[in-house]
Coordinates of C-alpha atoms in Angstrom, one line a residue:
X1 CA 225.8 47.9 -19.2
X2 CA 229.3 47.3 -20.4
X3 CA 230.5 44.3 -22.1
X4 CA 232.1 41.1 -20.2
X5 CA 236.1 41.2 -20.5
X6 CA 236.2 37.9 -23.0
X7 CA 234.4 40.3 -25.4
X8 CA 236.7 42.0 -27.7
X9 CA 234.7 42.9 -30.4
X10 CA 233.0 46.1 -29.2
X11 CA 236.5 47.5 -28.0
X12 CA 237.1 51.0 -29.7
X13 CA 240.7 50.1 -30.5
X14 CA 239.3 47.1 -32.5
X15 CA 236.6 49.0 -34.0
X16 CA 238.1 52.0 -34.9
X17 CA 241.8 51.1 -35.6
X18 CA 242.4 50.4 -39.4
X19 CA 245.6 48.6 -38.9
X20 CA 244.6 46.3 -37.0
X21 CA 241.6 45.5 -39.4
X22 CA 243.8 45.1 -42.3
X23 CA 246.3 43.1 -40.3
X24 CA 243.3 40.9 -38.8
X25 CA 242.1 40.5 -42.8
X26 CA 245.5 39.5 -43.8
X27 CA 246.2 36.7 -40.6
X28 CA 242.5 35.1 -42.0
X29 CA 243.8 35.2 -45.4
X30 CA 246.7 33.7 -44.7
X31 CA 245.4 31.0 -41.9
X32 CA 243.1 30.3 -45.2
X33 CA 246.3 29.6 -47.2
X34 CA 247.6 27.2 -45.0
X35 CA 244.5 26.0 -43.4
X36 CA 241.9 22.9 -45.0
X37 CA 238.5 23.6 -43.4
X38 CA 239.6 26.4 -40.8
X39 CA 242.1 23.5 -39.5
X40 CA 245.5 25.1 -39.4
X41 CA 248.2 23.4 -40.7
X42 CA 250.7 24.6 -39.3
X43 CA 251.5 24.6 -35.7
X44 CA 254.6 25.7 -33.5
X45 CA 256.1 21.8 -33.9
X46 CA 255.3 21.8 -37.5
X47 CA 257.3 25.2 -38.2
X48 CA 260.2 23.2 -35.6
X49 CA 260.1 20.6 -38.2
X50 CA 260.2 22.5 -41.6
X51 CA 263.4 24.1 -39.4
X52 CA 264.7 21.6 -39.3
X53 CA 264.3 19.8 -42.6
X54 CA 265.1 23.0 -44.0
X55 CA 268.5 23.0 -42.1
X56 CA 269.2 19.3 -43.3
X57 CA 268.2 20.4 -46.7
X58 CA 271.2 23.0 -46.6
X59 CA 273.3 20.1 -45.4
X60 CA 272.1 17.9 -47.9
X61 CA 273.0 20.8 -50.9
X62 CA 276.5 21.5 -49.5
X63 CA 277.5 17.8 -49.0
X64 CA 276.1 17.5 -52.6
X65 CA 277.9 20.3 -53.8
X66 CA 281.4 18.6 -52.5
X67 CA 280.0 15.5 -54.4
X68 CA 280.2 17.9 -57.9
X69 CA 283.2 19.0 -57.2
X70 CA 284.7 15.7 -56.3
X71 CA 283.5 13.9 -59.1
X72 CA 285.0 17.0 -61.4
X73 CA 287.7 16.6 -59.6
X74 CA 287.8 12.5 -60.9
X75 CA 286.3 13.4 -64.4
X76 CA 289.2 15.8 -65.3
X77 CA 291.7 13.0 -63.6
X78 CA 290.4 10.6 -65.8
X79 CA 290.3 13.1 -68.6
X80 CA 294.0 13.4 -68.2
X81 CA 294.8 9.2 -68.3
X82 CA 292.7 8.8 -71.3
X83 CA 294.9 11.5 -72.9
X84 CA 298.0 10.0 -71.6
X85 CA 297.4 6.8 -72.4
X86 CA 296.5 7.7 -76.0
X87 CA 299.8 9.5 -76.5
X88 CA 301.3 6.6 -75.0
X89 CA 299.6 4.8 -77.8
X90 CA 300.7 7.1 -80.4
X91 CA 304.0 6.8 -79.3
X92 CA 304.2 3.1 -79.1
X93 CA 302.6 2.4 -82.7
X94 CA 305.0 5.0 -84.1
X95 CA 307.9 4.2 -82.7
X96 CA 307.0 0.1 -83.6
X97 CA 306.3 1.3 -86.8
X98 CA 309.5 2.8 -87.3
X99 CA 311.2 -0.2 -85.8
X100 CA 309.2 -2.3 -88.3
X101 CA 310.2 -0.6 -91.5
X102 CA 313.7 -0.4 -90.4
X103 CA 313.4 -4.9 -90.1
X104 CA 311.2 -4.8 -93.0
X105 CA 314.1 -3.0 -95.4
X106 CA 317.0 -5.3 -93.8
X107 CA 315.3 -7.9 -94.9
X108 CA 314.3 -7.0 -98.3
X109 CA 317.5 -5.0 -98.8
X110 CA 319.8 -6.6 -96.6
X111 CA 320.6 -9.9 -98.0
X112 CA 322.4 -9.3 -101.9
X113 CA 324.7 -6.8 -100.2
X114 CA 325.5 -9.2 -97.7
X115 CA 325.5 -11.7 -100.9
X116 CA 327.9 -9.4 -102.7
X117 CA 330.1 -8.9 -99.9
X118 CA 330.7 -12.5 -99.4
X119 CA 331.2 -13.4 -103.1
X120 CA 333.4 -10.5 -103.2
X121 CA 335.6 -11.8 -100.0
X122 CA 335.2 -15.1 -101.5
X123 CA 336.9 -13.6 -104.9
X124 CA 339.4 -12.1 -102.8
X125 CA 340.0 -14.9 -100.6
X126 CA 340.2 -16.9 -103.9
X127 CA 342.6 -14.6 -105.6
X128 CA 344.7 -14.5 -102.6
X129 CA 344.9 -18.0 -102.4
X130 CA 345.8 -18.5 -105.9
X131 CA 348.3 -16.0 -106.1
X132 CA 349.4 -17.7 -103.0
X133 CA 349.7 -21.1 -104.5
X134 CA 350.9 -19.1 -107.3
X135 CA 354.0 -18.2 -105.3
X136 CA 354.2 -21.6 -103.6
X137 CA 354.5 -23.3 -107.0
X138 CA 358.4 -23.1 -107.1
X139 CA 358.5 -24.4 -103.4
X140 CA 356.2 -27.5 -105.0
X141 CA 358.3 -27.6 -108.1
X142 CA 361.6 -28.0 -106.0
X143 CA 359.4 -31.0 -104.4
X144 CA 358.9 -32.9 -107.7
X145 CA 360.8 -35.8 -108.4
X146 CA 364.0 -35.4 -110.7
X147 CA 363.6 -34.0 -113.8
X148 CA 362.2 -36.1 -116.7
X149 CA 361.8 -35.3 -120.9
X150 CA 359.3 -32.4 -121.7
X151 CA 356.4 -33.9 -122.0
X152 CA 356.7 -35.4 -118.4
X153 CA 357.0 -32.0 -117.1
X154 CA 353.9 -30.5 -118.7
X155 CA 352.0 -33.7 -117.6
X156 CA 353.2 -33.3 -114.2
X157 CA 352.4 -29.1 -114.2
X158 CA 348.9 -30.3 -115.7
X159 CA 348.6 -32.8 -112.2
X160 CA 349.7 -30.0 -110.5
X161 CA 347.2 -27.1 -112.0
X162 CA 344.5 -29.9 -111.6
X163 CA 345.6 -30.2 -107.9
X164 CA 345.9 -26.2 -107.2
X165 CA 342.1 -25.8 -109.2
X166 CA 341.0 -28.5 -106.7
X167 CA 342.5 -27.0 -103.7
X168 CA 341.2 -23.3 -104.8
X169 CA 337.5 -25.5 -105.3
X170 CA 338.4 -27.0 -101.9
X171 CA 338.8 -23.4 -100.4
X172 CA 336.2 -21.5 -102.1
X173 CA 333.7 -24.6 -101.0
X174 CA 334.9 -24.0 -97.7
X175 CA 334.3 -20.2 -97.8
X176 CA 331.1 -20.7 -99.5
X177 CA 330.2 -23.3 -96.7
X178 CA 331.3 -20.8 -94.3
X179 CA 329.5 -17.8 -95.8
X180 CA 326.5 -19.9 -95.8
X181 CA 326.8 -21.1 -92.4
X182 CA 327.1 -16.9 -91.7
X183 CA 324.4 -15.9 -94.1
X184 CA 322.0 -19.0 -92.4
X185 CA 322.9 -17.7 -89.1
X186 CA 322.2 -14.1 -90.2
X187 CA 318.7 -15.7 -91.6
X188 CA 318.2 -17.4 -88.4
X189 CA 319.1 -14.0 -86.5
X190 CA 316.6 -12.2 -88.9
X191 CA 313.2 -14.3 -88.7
X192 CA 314.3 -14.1 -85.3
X193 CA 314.2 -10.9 -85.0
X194 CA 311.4 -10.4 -87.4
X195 CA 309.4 -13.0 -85.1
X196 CA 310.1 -10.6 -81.7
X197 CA 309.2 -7.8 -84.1
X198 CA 305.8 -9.3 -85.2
X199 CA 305.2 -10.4 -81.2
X200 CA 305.8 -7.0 -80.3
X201 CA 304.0 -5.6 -83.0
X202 CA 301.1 -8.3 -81.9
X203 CA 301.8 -7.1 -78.5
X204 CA 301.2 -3.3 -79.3
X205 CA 298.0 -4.5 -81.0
X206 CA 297.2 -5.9 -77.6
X207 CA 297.8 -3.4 -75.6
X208 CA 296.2 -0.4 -78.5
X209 CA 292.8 -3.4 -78.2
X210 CA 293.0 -3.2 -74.3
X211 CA 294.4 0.8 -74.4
X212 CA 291.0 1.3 -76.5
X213 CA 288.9 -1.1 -74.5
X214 CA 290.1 0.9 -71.2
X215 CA 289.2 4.0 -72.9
X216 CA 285.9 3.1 -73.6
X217 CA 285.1 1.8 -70.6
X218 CA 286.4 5.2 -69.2
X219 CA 284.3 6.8 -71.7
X220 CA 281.2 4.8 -70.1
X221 CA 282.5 5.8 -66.8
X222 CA 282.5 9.2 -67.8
X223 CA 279.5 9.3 -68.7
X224 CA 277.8 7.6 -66.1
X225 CA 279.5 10.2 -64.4
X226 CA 277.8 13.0 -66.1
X227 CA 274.9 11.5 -66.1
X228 CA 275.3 11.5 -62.1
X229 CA 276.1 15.1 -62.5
X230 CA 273.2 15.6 -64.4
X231 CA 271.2 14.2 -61.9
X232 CA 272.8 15.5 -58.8
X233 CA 272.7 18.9 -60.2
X234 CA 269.0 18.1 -61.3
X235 CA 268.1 17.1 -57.7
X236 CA 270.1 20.0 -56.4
X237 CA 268.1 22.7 -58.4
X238 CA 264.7 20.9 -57.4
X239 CA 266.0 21.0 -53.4
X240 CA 267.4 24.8 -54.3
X241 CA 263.5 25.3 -55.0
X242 CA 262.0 23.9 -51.8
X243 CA 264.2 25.4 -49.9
X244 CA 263.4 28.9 -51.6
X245 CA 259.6 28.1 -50.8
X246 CA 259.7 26.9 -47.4
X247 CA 262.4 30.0 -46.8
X248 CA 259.0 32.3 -48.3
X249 CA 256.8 29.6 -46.3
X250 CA 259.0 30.6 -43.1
X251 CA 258.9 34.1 -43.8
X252 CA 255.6 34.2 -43.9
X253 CA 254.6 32.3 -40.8
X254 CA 257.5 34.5 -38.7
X255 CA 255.2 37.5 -40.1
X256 CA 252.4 36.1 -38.9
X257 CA 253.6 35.1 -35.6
X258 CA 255.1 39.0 -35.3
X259 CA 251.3 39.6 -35.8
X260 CA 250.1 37.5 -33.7
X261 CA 252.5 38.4 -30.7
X262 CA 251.2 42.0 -31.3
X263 CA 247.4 40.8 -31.1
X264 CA 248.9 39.2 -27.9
X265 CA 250.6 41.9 -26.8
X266 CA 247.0 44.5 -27.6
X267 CA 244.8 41.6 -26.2
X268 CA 246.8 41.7 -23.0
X269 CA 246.6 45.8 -22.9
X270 CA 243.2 45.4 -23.1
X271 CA 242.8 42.5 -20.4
X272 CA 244.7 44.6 -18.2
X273 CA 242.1 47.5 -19.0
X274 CA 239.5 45.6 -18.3
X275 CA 240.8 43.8 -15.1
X276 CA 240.9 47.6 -14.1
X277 CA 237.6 48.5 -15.4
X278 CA 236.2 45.3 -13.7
X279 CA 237.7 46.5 -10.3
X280 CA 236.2 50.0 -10.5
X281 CA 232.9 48.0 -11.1
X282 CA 233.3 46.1 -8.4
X283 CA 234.1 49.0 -6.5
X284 CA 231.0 50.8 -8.0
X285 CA 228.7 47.6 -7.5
X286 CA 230.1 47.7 -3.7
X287 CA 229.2 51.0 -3.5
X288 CA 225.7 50.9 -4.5
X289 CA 225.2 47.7 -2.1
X290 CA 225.7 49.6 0.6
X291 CA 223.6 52.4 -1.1
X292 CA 221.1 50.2 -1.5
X293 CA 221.3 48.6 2.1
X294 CA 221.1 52.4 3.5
X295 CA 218.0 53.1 0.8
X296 CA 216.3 49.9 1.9
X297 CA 216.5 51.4 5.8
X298 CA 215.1 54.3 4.5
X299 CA 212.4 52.8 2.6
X300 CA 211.3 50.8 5.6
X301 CA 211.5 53.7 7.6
X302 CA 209.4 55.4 4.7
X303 CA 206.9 52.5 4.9
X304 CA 206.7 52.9 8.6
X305 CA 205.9 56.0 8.4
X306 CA 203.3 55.6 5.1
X307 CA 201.4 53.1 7.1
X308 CA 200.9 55.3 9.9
X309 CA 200.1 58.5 7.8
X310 CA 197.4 56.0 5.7
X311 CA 195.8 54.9 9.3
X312 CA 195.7 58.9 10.3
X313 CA 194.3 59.2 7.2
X314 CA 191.7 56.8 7.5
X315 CA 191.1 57.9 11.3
X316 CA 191.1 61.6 9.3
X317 CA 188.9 60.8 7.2
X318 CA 186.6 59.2 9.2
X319 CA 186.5 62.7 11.2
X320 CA 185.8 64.3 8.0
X321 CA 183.0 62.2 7.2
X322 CA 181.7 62.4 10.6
X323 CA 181.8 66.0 10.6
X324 CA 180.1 66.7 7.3
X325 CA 177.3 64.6 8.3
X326 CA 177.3 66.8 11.1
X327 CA 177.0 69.8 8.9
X328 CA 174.5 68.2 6.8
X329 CA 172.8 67.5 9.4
X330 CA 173.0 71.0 10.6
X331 CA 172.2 72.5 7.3
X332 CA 169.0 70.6 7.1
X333 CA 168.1 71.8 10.6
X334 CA 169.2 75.5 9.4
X335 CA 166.8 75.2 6.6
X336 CA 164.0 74.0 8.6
X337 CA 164.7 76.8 10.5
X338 CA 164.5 79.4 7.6
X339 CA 161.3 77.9 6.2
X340 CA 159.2 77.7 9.7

């Protein structure tokens, strides 16, 4: 008898194919790969998923990718403020410096020119007004009264010398009040200016404190920042690497379903052979009914007959019987005969 159609395993393709044996012992191999305890684990929704997550994943990489480049982007920006700001800082300190020096040698060096200036305008205001009064002492000798002995006259040009020294005194007080007043003023205008220049300078200091406390807090920044890098890129590599293995994982589950649709494909060749095979035996089994139904009328016909034949038999046999006792019986009388 043949086998039932579920029964694969004594077809001749699958017995004598070597293909399809080595493809058969590398689906068991690999359902044993991703199977615990012959359960598979992975099914048609489970491959929908990894699809999926895998598709994410590439989502996830690029929109991680902009994030590098982004925050490159912001690194080199902030790159280029901390270098402009300590230029800026360079520039300020120098230029303060400079400023500094230039107040620091007005005043060390500022104030005995200024000193010898004045005392030498005072001389020459002092020689001008004596040669002044000089040349006014005939107007004031025209003034005096009428003219007296000798000694009267030198008395009276001694009052008037006296009078002329006080009156130069008187003057050069005055210009020495006034060149005090100016060199005061200049003093006042100096620690004035050396007071903006020491609050700008404290200012600077300020701003180099706060310029150095920025750039240290952007140096933190920074490398926060790197560190984020660091662990974007870090991430990135270990998602790189799951998605290289569930691409493999993929690959090899769309090889095995490839198989497996051409196991289909041969099991349904062979269904459809044996759907026709199962209709020739139907045909066959139809076949010998009827042979059967005619083979039964004969055999009761047969039988019919056979039980007639065995009661002519018997009916025969009984003759036969009959007559050999008749001959017996005539041989014993032909015997008798002979002997009387």
């Amino acid at each position: 008898m043949e086998n039932p159609p579920g029964d694969s395993s004594e077809h001749p393709n699958f017995q004598n194919n070597p293909q399809v044996l080595e493809d058969q012992a590398k689906r068991n191999e690999r359902k044993q790969r991703t199977s615990i305890n012959g359960q598979p684990l992975l099914t048609e929704e489970t491959m929908e998923i990894l699809l999926n997550d895998l598709e994410q994943k590439e989502k996830t990489i690029s929109s991680l990718q902009e994030q590098v480049k982004q925050l490159n982007k912001q690194l080199q920006i902030k790159t280029d403020a901390i270098n402009s700001i300590r230029l800026h800082c360079v520039n300020v300190i120098s230029k303060k410096d400079e400023e500094l020096k230039q107040a620091r040698m007005q005043i060390g060096n500022g104030f005995p020119g200024r000193k010898e200036s004045h005392g030498g305008k005072n001389k020459t205001r002092t020689g001008q007004t004596h040669t002044s009064q000089v040349s006014e002492r005939p107007s004031i000798t025209y003034l005096l009264p009428p003219s007296k002995p000798s000694h009267s006259k030198s008395i009276s040009f001694a009052f008037l010398n006296e009078q002329i020294e006080k009156e130069e005194l008187q003057q050069s007080l005055h210009s020495l009040r006034e060149s005090s007043l100016h060199h005061s003023t200049e003093m006042q205008q100096m620690k004035t200016t050396l007071l903006t220049v020491r609050q700008e300078l404290d200012r600077v200091r300020q701003e180099h404190q706060s310029t150095e406390k920025e750039y240290y807090r952007v140096e933190m920044a920074l490398r926060k920042n790197t560190e984020l890098v660091l662990e974007q890129q870090q991430k990135l590599a270990e998602t790189t690497e799951r998605r290289n293995s569930l691409a493999i994982l993929t690959d090899d589950q769309k090889r095995e379903i490839r198989l497996l649709e051409t196991n289909v494909e041969e099991l349904k060749n062979k269904l459809d052979r044996l759907h026709i095979d199962f209709d020739s035996l139907q045909l066959q089994k139809r076949h010998l009914e009827h042979l059967v139904q005619s083979d039964a009328e004969k055999y009761e016909l047969l039988l019919s007959e056979y039980n007639e034949m065995k009661k002519n038999y018997k009916d025969l046999f009984i003759r036969y019987m009959d007559l050999k006792s008749d001959n017996d019986r005539l041989q014993r009388q032909s015997w008798r005969e002979l002997r009387c």
